[in-house]
Short mmCIF file of N, CA and C in Angstrom, two decimals:
data_model
loop_
_atom_site.label_atom_id
_atom_site.label_comp_id
_atom_site.label_asym_id
_atom_site.label_seq_id
_atom_site.Cartn_x
_atom_site.Cartn_y
_atom_site.Cartn_z
N MET A 1181 137.47 115.06 169.35
CA MET A 1181 137.93 113.98 169.34
C MET A 1181 137.11 112.88 168.80
N ASN A 1182 137.98 111.90 168.36
CA ASN A 1182 137.23 110.69 167.67
C ASN A 1182 136.97 109.79 168.33
N LEU A 1183 136.06 109.67 169.13
CA LEU A 1183 135.97 108.94 170.50
C LEU A 1183 135.95 107.29 169.92
N ALA A 1184 135.59 106.91 168.98
CA ALA A 1184 135.36 105.50 168.32
C ALA A 1184 136.89 105.23 168.16
N LEU A 1185 137.58 106.06 167.79
CA LEU A 1185 139.11 105.47 167.46
C LEU A 1185 140.16 105.41 169.00
N ALA A 1186 139.64 106.36 169.82
CA ALA A 1186 140.11 106.52 171.19
C ALA A 1186 139.65 105.31 172.22
N LYS A 1187 138.28 104.93 171.43
CA LYS A 1187 138.10 103.55 172.37
C LYS A 1187 138.74 102.38 171.76
N ASN A 1188 139.31 102.63 170.72
CA ASN A 1188 140.07 101.15 170.17
C ASN A 1188 141.27 100.99 170.84
N CYS A 1189 141.69 102.23 171.37
CA CYS A 1189 143.31 101.97 172.14
C CYS A 1189 142.94 101.34 173.29
N ASN A 1190 144.28 100.58 173.56
CA ASN A 1190 144.30 100.08 175.12
C ASN A 1190 144.48 100.64 175.62
N ALA A 1191 143.71 101.68 176.22
CA ALA A 1191 144.21 102.75 177.01
C ALA A 1191 143.16 103.27 177.51
N LYS A 1192 142.76 103.73 179.21
CA LYS A 1192 141.61 104.49 179.48
C LYS A 1192 141.13 105.86 178.49
N VAL A 1193 140.05 106.00 178.18
CA VAL A 1193 139.72 107.41 177.21
C VAL A 1193 140.25 108.61 178.20
N ASP A 1194 140.81 109.37 177.39
CA ASP A 1194 141.27 110.44 178.28
C ASP A 1194 141.09 111.80 177.33
N SER A 1195 139.98 112.60 177.37
CA SER A 1195 139.52 113.56 176.36
C SER A 1195 140.27 114.75 176.63
N LYS A 1196 141.35 115.00 177.30
CA LYS A 1196 141.85 116.39 177.73
C LYS A 1196 143.43 116.07 177.02
N ASN A 1197 144.03 114.88 177.73
CA ASN A 1197 145.60 114.75 177.09
C ASN A 1197 145.78 113.59 176.41
N GLY A 1198 144.88 112.81 176.09
CA GLY A 1198 145.12 111.76 175.09
C GLY A 1198 145.81 110.85 176.15
N ALA A 1199 145.99 109.45 175.05
CA ALA A 1199 146.76 108.21 176.45
C ALA A 1199 147.47 107.57 175.33
N GLU A 1200 148.25 106.69 176.03
CA GLU A 1200 149.19 105.59 175.20
C GLU A 1200 148.66 104.34 175.90
N ALA A 1201 148.84 103.49 174.67
CA ALA A 1201 148.37 102.23 175.22
C ALA A 1201 149.62 101.39 176.32
N THR A 1202 149.05 100.47 176.93
CA THR A 1202 150.32 99.62 177.82
C THR A 1202 150.43 98.75 176.96
N ASP A 1203 149.60 97.94 176.13
CA ASP A 1203 149.88 96.92 175.48
C ASP A 1203 149.06 97.05 174.15
N TRP A 1204 149.63 97.90 173.00
CA TRP A 1204 148.99 98.14 172.02
C TRP A 1204 148.38 97.11 171.33
N ARG A 1205 148.96 95.77 171.22
CA ARG A 1205 148.46 94.62 170.69
C ARG A 1205 147.02 94.34 171.19
N GLY A 1206 146.64 94.92 172.42
CA GLY A 1206 145.58 94.21 173.13
C GLY A 1206 144.44 95.41 172.50
N GLY A 1207 144.99 96.28 171.79
CA GLY A 1207 143.63 97.02 171.52
C GLY A 1207 142.82 96.51 170.67
N LYS A 1208 141.71 97.25 170.10
CA LYS A 1208 140.84 96.63 168.88
C LYS A 1208 141.42 96.91 167.24
N PRO A 1209 141.11 96.10 166.46
CA PRO A 1209 141.83 96.64 165.38
C PRO A 1209 140.92 97.33 164.60
N VAL A 1210 141.52 98.12 163.55
CA VAL A 1210 140.88 99.11 162.89
C VAL A 1210 141.62 98.88 161.63
N ARG A 1211 140.35 99.04 160.61
CA ARG A 1211 140.97 98.47 159.14
C ARG A 1211 141.14 100.01 158.35
N VAL A 1212 142.32 99.95 157.71
CA VAL A 1212 142.54 101.20 157.16
C VAL A 1212 142.64 101.04 155.60
N VAL A 1213 141.87 102.09 154.88
CA VAL A 1213 142.02 102.12 153.54
C VAL A 1213 142.08 103.47 153.23
N ARG A 1214 143.13 103.47 152.46
CA ARG A 1214 143.91 104.82 151.99
C ARG A 1214 143.44 105.22 150.62
N ASN A 1215 143.53 106.37 150.58
CA ASN A 1215 142.87 106.94 149.14
C ASN A 1215 144.14 107.85 148.58
N CYS A 1216 144.10 107.85 147.19
CA CYS A 1216 145.29 108.72 146.37
C CYS A 1216 145.47 110.12 146.60
N LYS A 1217 144.35 110.61 147.08
CA LYS A 1217 144.34 112.06 147.62
C LYS A 1217 145.51 112.37 148.63
N GLY A 1218 145.71 111.32 149.62
CA GLY A 1218 146.79 111.48 150.80
C GLY A 1218 148.15 111.39 150.29
N ARG A 1219 148.27 111.34 148.95
CA ARG A 1219 149.95 111.26 148.40
C ARG A 1219 150.64 112.44 148.71
N LYS A 1220 149.95 113.47 148.95
CA LYS A 1220 150.59 114.96 149.37
C LYS A 1220 151.26 114.73 150.87
N HIS A 1221 150.39 113.90 151.72
CA HIS A 1221 150.78 113.83 153.05
C HIS A 1221 151.50 112.42 153.55
N SER A 1222 151.61 111.52 152.35
CA SER A 1222 151.72 110.17 152.57
C SER A 1222 152.44 109.41 151.57
N LYS A 1223 153.79 108.68 151.84
CA LYS A 1223 154.06 107.80 150.88
C LYS A 1223 153.70 106.67 150.62
N TYR A 1224 152.57 106.20 151.46
CA TYR A 1224 152.06 105.14 151.50
C TYR A 1224 150.72 104.85 150.82
N ALA A 1225 150.42 106.11 150.18
CA ALA A 1225 148.90 106.14 149.93
C ALA A 1225 149.21 105.81 148.26
N PRO A 1226 148.19 105.19 148.12
CA PRO A 1226 148.40 104.48 146.11
C PRO A 1226 148.38 105.61 145.07
N GLU A 1227 148.86 105.36 144.46
CA GLU A 1227 149.04 106.45 143.20
C GLU A 1227 147.60 106.63 142.66
N GLU A 1228 146.67 105.95 142.33
CA GLU A 1228 145.46 106.57 142.01
C GLU A 1228 144.51 105.35 142.92
N GLY A 1229 143.10 106.05 142.99
CA GLY A 1229 142.18 105.04 143.63
C GLY A 1229 142.15 105.28 145.03
N ASN A 1230 141.44 104.02 145.61
CA ASN A 1230 141.57 103.75 147.16
C ASN A 1230 142.09 102.23 147.17
N ARG A 1231 142.88 102.14 148.40
CA ARG A 1231 143.34 100.83 148.44
C ARG A 1231 143.10 100.51 149.77
N TYR A 1232 142.82 98.99 150.14
CA TYR A 1232 142.71 98.63 151.48
C TYR A 1232 144.16 98.06 151.96
N ASP A 1233 144.69 98.53 153.10
CA ASP A 1233 146.11 98.54 153.59
C ASP A 1233 146.09 97.65 154.93
N GLY A 1234 144.85 97.09 155.36
CA GLY A 1234 145.38 96.04 156.39
C GLY A 1234 144.45 96.33 157.73
N ILE A 1235 144.93 95.80 158.67
CA ILE A 1235 144.67 95.63 160.03
C ILE A 1235 145.67 96.62 161.06
N TYR A 1236 145.29 97.59 161.72
CA TYR A 1236 146.12 98.41 162.58
C TYR A 1236 145.51 98.60 163.98
N LYS A 1237 146.46 98.90 164.86
CA LYS A 1237 145.92 99.32 165.96
C LYS A 1237 146.33 100.37 166.39
N ILE A 1238 145.92 101.23 167.44
CA ILE A 1238 145.71 102.29 167.89
C ILE A 1238 147.08 102.40 169.33
N VAL A 1239 148.05 102.86 168.83
CA VAL A 1239 149.15 102.93 169.60
C VAL A 1239 149.07 103.96 170.78
N LYS A 1240 148.32 105.27 170.46
CA LYS A 1240 148.77 106.36 171.38
C LYS A 1240 147.65 107.59 170.48
N TYR A 1241 147.18 108.26 171.38
CA TYR A 1241 146.47 109.32 170.88
C TYR A 1241 146.94 110.65 171.57
N TRP A 1242 146.79 111.83 170.96
CA TRP A 1242 147.06 113.12 171.76
C TRP A 1242 146.49 114.40 171.13
N GLN A 1243 146.54 115.42 171.40
CA GLN A 1243 145.98 116.85 171.16
C GLN A 1243 146.95 117.79 170.76
N GLU A 1244 147.12 118.21 169.69
CA GLU A 1244 147.80 119.56 169.27
C GLU A 1244 147.11 120.60 168.47
N SER A 1245 147.96 121.55 168.43
CA SER A 1245 147.24 122.67 167.37
C SER A 1245 147.41 122.43 166.09
N GLY A 1246 146.40 122.65 165.25
CA GLY A 1246 146.51 122.43 163.80
C GLY A 1246 147.09 123.63 163.05
N GLN A 1247 147.43 123.56 161.56
CA GLN A 1247 147.74 124.71 161.13
C GLN A 1247 146.73 125.77 161.22
N SER A 1248 145.79 125.77 161.48
CA SER A 1248 144.75 127.18 161.65
C SER A 1248 144.43 127.55 162.90
N GLY A 1249 145.19 126.47 163.79
CA GLY A 1249 145.20 127.03 165.28
C GLY A 1249 144.15 126.19 165.84
N PHE A 1250 143.31 125.32 165.34
CA PHE A 1250 142.46 124.60 166.05
C PHE A 1250 142.91 123.43 166.73
N LYS A 1251 142.09 122.61 167.90
CA LYS A 1251 142.68 121.66 168.17
C LYS A 1251 142.52 120.40 167.27
N VAL A 1252 143.55 119.66 167.15
CA VAL A 1252 143.38 118.34 166.23
C VAL A 1252 143.99 117.15 167.13
N TRP A 1253 143.12 116.02 166.99
CA TRP A 1253 143.41 115.18 167.41
C TRP A 1253 144.21 114.06 166.71
N ARG A 1254 145.32 113.84 167.13
CA ARG A 1254 146.59 112.79 166.32
C ARG A 1254 146.51 111.26 166.81
N TYR A 1255 146.88 110.42 166.03
CA TYR A 1255 146.76 108.98 166.27
C TYR A 1255 147.73 108.33 165.74
N LEU A 1256 148.61 107.53 166.75
CA LEU A 1256 149.64 106.67 166.10
C LEU A 1256 148.90 105.24 165.57
N LEU A 1257 149.15 105.00 164.88
CA LEU A 1257 148.53 103.50 164.33
C LEU A 1257 149.78 102.86 164.16
N ARG A 1258 149.75 101.50 164.69
CA ARG A 1258 150.98 100.45 164.13
C ARG A 1258 150.16 99.44 163.34
N ARG A 1259 150.76 98.96 162.34
CA ARG A 1259 150.25 97.78 161.57
C ARG A 1259 150.27 96.36 162.28
N ASP A 1260 149.17 95.63 162.08
CA ASP A 1260 149.10 94.56 162.73
C ASP A 1260 148.34 93.26 162.07
N ASP A 1261 149.23 93.15 160.89
CA ASP A 1261 148.64 92.40 159.96
C ASP A 1261 149.39 91.36 159.36
N PRO A 1262 149.14 89.85 159.34
CA PRO A 1262 150.33 89.23 159.05
C PRO A 1262 150.67 89.18 157.28
N ILE A 1263 149.54 89.72 156.70
CA ILE A 1263 149.75 89.63 155.26
C ILE A 1263 150.83 90.87 154.89
N SER A 1264 151.47 90.66 154.14
CA SER A 1264 152.60 91.72 153.80
C SER A 1264 151.76 93.19 153.06
N PRO A 1265 152.19 94.18 153.54
CA PRO A 1265 151.59 95.47 153.19
C PRO A 1265 151.83 95.73 151.53
N PRO A 1266 150.63 96.04 151.02
CA PRO A 1266 150.70 96.47 149.47
C PRO A 1266 151.97 97.20 148.93
N TRP A 1267 152.66 97.81 149.77
CA TRP A 1267 153.50 98.85 149.06
C TRP A 1267 155.28 98.21 149.21
N SER A 1268 154.97 96.98 150.17
CA SER A 1268 156.55 96.54 150.33
C SER A 1268 156.61 95.64 148.91
N LYS A 1269 158.02 95.14 149.02
CA LYS A 1269 158.11 94.66 147.57
C LYS A 1269 157.54 92.91 147.76
N ALA A 1270 157.16 92.52 148.88
CA ALA A 1270 156.44 91.09 149.04
C ALA A 1270 155.00 91.59 148.58
N GLY A 1271 154.64 92.46 148.92
CA GLY A 1271 153.08 92.94 148.64
C GLY A 1271 153.00 93.11 147.21
N LYS A 1272 154.01 93.86 146.59
CA LYS A 1272 153.88 94.33 145.32
C LYS A 1272 153.78 92.46 144.38
N LYS A 1273 154.65 91.73 144.86
CA LYS A 1273 154.75 90.72 144.17
C LYS A 1273 153.56 89.71 144.20
N LYS A 1274 153.26 89.99 145.56
CA LYS A 1274 151.82 89.03 145.77
C LYS A 1274 150.72 89.77 144.76
N ILE A 1275 150.63 91.08 144.57
CA ILE A 1275 149.73 91.89 143.90
C ILE A 1275 149.87 91.04 141.98
N LYS A 1276 151.13 91.33 141.84
CA LYS A 1276 151.48 90.76 140.33
C LYS A 1276 150.99 89.48 140.47
N GLU A 1277 151.33 88.31 141.26
CA GLU A 1277 150.94 86.97 141.16
C GLU A 1277 149.49 87.19 140.98
N LEU A 1278 148.78 87.43 141.76
CA LEU A 1278 147.41 87.29 141.68
C LEU A 1278 146.62 88.36 140.51
N GLY A 1279 147.69 89.08 139.96
CA GLY A 1279 146.57 89.45 138.78
C GLY A 1279 145.92 90.82 138.69
N LEU A 1280 146.29 91.21 140.03
CA LEU A 1280 145.28 92.36 140.64
C LEU A 1280 145.30 93.74 139.57
N THR A 1281 144.18 94.26 139.68
CA THR A 1281 144.55 95.35 138.74
C THR A 1281 143.56 96.66 139.13
N MET A 1282 143.56 97.56 138.58
CA MET A 1282 142.83 98.73 139.16
C MET A 1282 141.34 98.47 138.39
N GLN A 1283 140.45 98.68 139.22
CA GLN A 1283 139.18 98.67 138.79
C GLN A 1283 138.54 99.91 138.63
N TYR A 1284 138.03 100.06 137.23
CA TYR A 1284 137.28 101.43 137.10
C TYR A 1284 135.63 101.69 136.84
N PRO A 1285 134.92 102.29 137.22
CA PRO A 1285 133.58 102.35 137.11
C PRO A 1285 133.51 102.59 135.46
N GLU A 1286 132.47 101.88 134.96
CA GLU A 1286 131.80 102.04 133.48
C GLU A 1286 131.91 103.43 133.03
N GLY A 1287 132.69 103.99 131.84
CA GLY A 1287 132.79 105.03 131.51
C GLY A 1287 133.70 106.23 132.43
N TYR A 1288 134.47 105.59 133.43
CA TYR A 1288 134.84 106.85 134.26
C TYR A 1288 136.49 107.43 133.37
N LEU A 1289 137.09 106.10 132.58
CA LEU A 1289 138.27 106.87 131.92
C LEU A 1289 137.64 107.60 130.77
N GLU A 1290 136.94 107.41 130.05
CA GLU A 1290 136.18 108.36 128.91
C GLU A 1290 136.18 109.66 129.25
N SER A 1291 135.31 109.38 130.60
CA SER A 1291 134.73 110.72 131.11
C SER A 1291 136.19 111.84 131.68
N GLN A 1292 136.89 110.78 131.96
CA GLN A 1292 138.40 111.67 132.53
C GLN A 1292 139.01 112.35 131.62
N ALA A 1293 139.38 111.33 130.56
CA ALA A 1293 139.84 111.96 128.96
C ALA A 1293 139.10 113.34 128.69
N ALA A 1294 137.75 112.99 128.55
CA ALA A 1294 136.94 114.42 128.04
C ALA A 1294 137.34 115.47 128.91
N LYS A 1295 137.48 115.37 130.41
CA LYS A 1295 137.48 116.27 131.20
C LYS A 1295 139.23 117.02 130.89
N ARG A 1296 139.93 116.16 130.57
CA ARG A 1296 141.22 116.54 130.63
C ARG A 1296 141.61 117.56 128.92
N GLU A 1297 140.71 117.06 128.24
CA GLU A 1297 140.63 117.56 126.80
C GLU A 1297 140.03 118.93 126.72
N GLN A 1298 138.84 119.30 127.76
CA GLN A 1298 138.37 120.38 128.17
C GLN A 1298 139.04 121.45 128.63
N GLU A 1299 139.83 120.91 129.86
CA GLU A 1299 140.94 121.57 130.52
C GLU A 1299 141.85 122.20 129.46
N ASN A 1300 142.36 121.42 128.57
CA ASN A 1300 143.38 121.81 127.84
C ASN A 1300 143.37 122.78 126.35
N GLY A 1301 141.84 123.06 126.49
CA GLY A 1301 141.54 124.03 125.44
C GLY A 1301 140.72 122.93 124.18
N GLY A 1302 140.45 121.78 124.31
CA GLY A 1302 140.30 120.83 123.42
C GLY A 1302 138.60 121.19 123.08
N PRO A 1303 138.24 120.51 121.95
CA PRO A 1303 136.60 120.55 121.45
C PRO A 1303 135.40 120.33 122.88
N GLU A 1304 135.06 121.56 123.07
CA GLU A 1304 133.60 121.45 124.35
C GLU A 1304 132.54 120.66 123.86
N GLU A 1305 131.65 120.22 124.31
CA GLU A 1305 130.60 119.53 123.84
C GLU A 1305 129.56 120.86 124.13
N ASP A 1306 128.54 120.70 123.07
CA ASP A 1306 127.44 121.80 123.05
C ASP A 1306 126.24 121.75 123.94
N GLU A 1307 125.50 122.47 124.47
CA GLU A 1307 124.39 122.39 125.21
C GLU A 1307 123.36 121.31 124.72
N ASP A 1308 123.09 120.67 123.53
CA ASP A 1308 122.33 120.01 122.91
C ASP A 1308 122.92 118.46 123.39
N THR A 1309 123.87 118.34 123.09
CA THR A 1309 124.89 117.18 122.99
C THR A 1309 124.87 116.66 124.52
N THR A 1310 124.83 117.75 125.41
CA THR A 1310 124.85 117.31 127.00
C THR A 1310 123.55 116.62 127.29
N LYS A 1311 122.58 117.59 126.76
CA LYS A 1311 121.07 117.17 126.91
C LYS A 1311 120.89 115.79 126.28
N LYS A 1312 121.10 115.44 125.09
CA LYS A 1312 120.98 114.21 124.69
C LYS A 1312 121.82 113.04 125.41
N SER A 1313 122.89 113.32 125.73
CA SER A 1313 123.50 112.17 126.56
C SER A 1313 123.15 111.89 128.16
N LYS A 1314 122.58 113.08 128.55
CA LYS A 1314 121.85 113.05 129.99
C LYS A 1314 120.88 111.98 129.56
N LYS A 1315 119.72 112.36 128.62
CA LYS A 1315 118.50 111.70 128.27
C LYS A 1315 118.81 110.20 128.09
N ARG A 1316 120.05 109.89 127.19
CA ARG A 1316 120.53 108.62 126.95
C ARG A 1316 120.49 107.87 128.21
N ASN A 1317 121.26 108.21 129.26
CA ASN A 1317 122.01 107.52 130.57
C ASN A 1317 120.50 107.52 131.45
N ALA A 1318 119.78 108.44 131.18
CA ALA A 1318 118.53 108.14 132.25
C ALA A 1318 117.75 107.16 131.54
N ALA A 1319 117.55 107.18 130.21
CA ALA A 1319 116.82 105.79 129.69
C ALA A 1319 117.44 104.69 129.80
N LYS A 1320 119.01 104.52 129.82
CA LYS A 1320 119.81 103.68 130.50
C LYS A 1320 119.65 102.98 131.80
N ARG A 1321 119.31 103.90 132.42
CA ARG A 1321 119.27 103.45 134.17
C ARG A 1321 117.84 103.02 134.28
N LYS A 1322 116.87 103.48 133.48
CA LYS A 1322 115.37 102.93 134.14
C LYS A 1322 115.22 101.66 133.43
N ARG A 1323 116.03 101.31 132.23
CA ARG A 1323 115.95 99.98 131.61
C ARG A 1323 116.76 99.09 132.83
N GLN A 1324 117.64 99.51 133.28
CA GLN A 1324 118.63 98.73 134.08
C GLN A 1324 117.47 98.41 135.41
N ILE A 1325 116.89 99.30 135.89
CA ILE A 1325 116.01 99.32 136.89
C ILE A 1325 114.91 98.32 136.53
N GLY A 1326 114.20 98.53 135.35
CA GLY A 1326 113.18 97.84 135.20
C GLY A 1326 113.49 96.44 135.11
N ALA A 1327 114.75 95.96 134.67
CA ALA A 1327 115.14 94.68 134.31
C ALA A 1327 115.53 93.83 135.74
N PHE A 1328 115.41 94.45 137.02
CA PHE A 1328 115.44 93.91 138.08
C PHE A 1328 114.16 93.63 138.51
N GLN A 1329 113.73 92.51 138.76
CA GLN A 1329 112.59 91.86 139.30
C GLN A 1329 112.52 91.15 140.65
N PRO A 1330 112.69 91.45 142.01
CA PRO A 1330 113.16 90.79 142.84
C PRO A 1330 111.74 90.01 143.19
N TYR A 1331 110.84 89.48 142.43
CA TYR A 1331 110.13 88.58 143.07
C TYR A 1331 109.39 87.88 141.58
#
């Protein structure tokens, strides 16, 4: 059992049967961040990357058998955030008004394009090219680290 989540529920901890909150709003808040890998399980997951979805509270938790037969703890969370959820019409409108866009690490889109190209039988990098790019990246990191002087 994830004891930390169980303790956030506004009920006594029961590690055998689970518990249900008498007043779910009285529980401790849990911040939820969703990942795109959850799309196969949830319609609320983002299409790409990670997304902060707001504050939730634990309503109840219980134990059941998972797909492979092992015991799995399930948690029912209820949204308790005054701000519109990002998947709602109001949330999407707010995102558009604020001009929020997906942020990618430097070089991520290029590396993903190269990966797709390799998977589709495109030109592959030879060993020398890979070694040169690794050396170039290592030198770049050294310069970045050397440029940072805390004193």
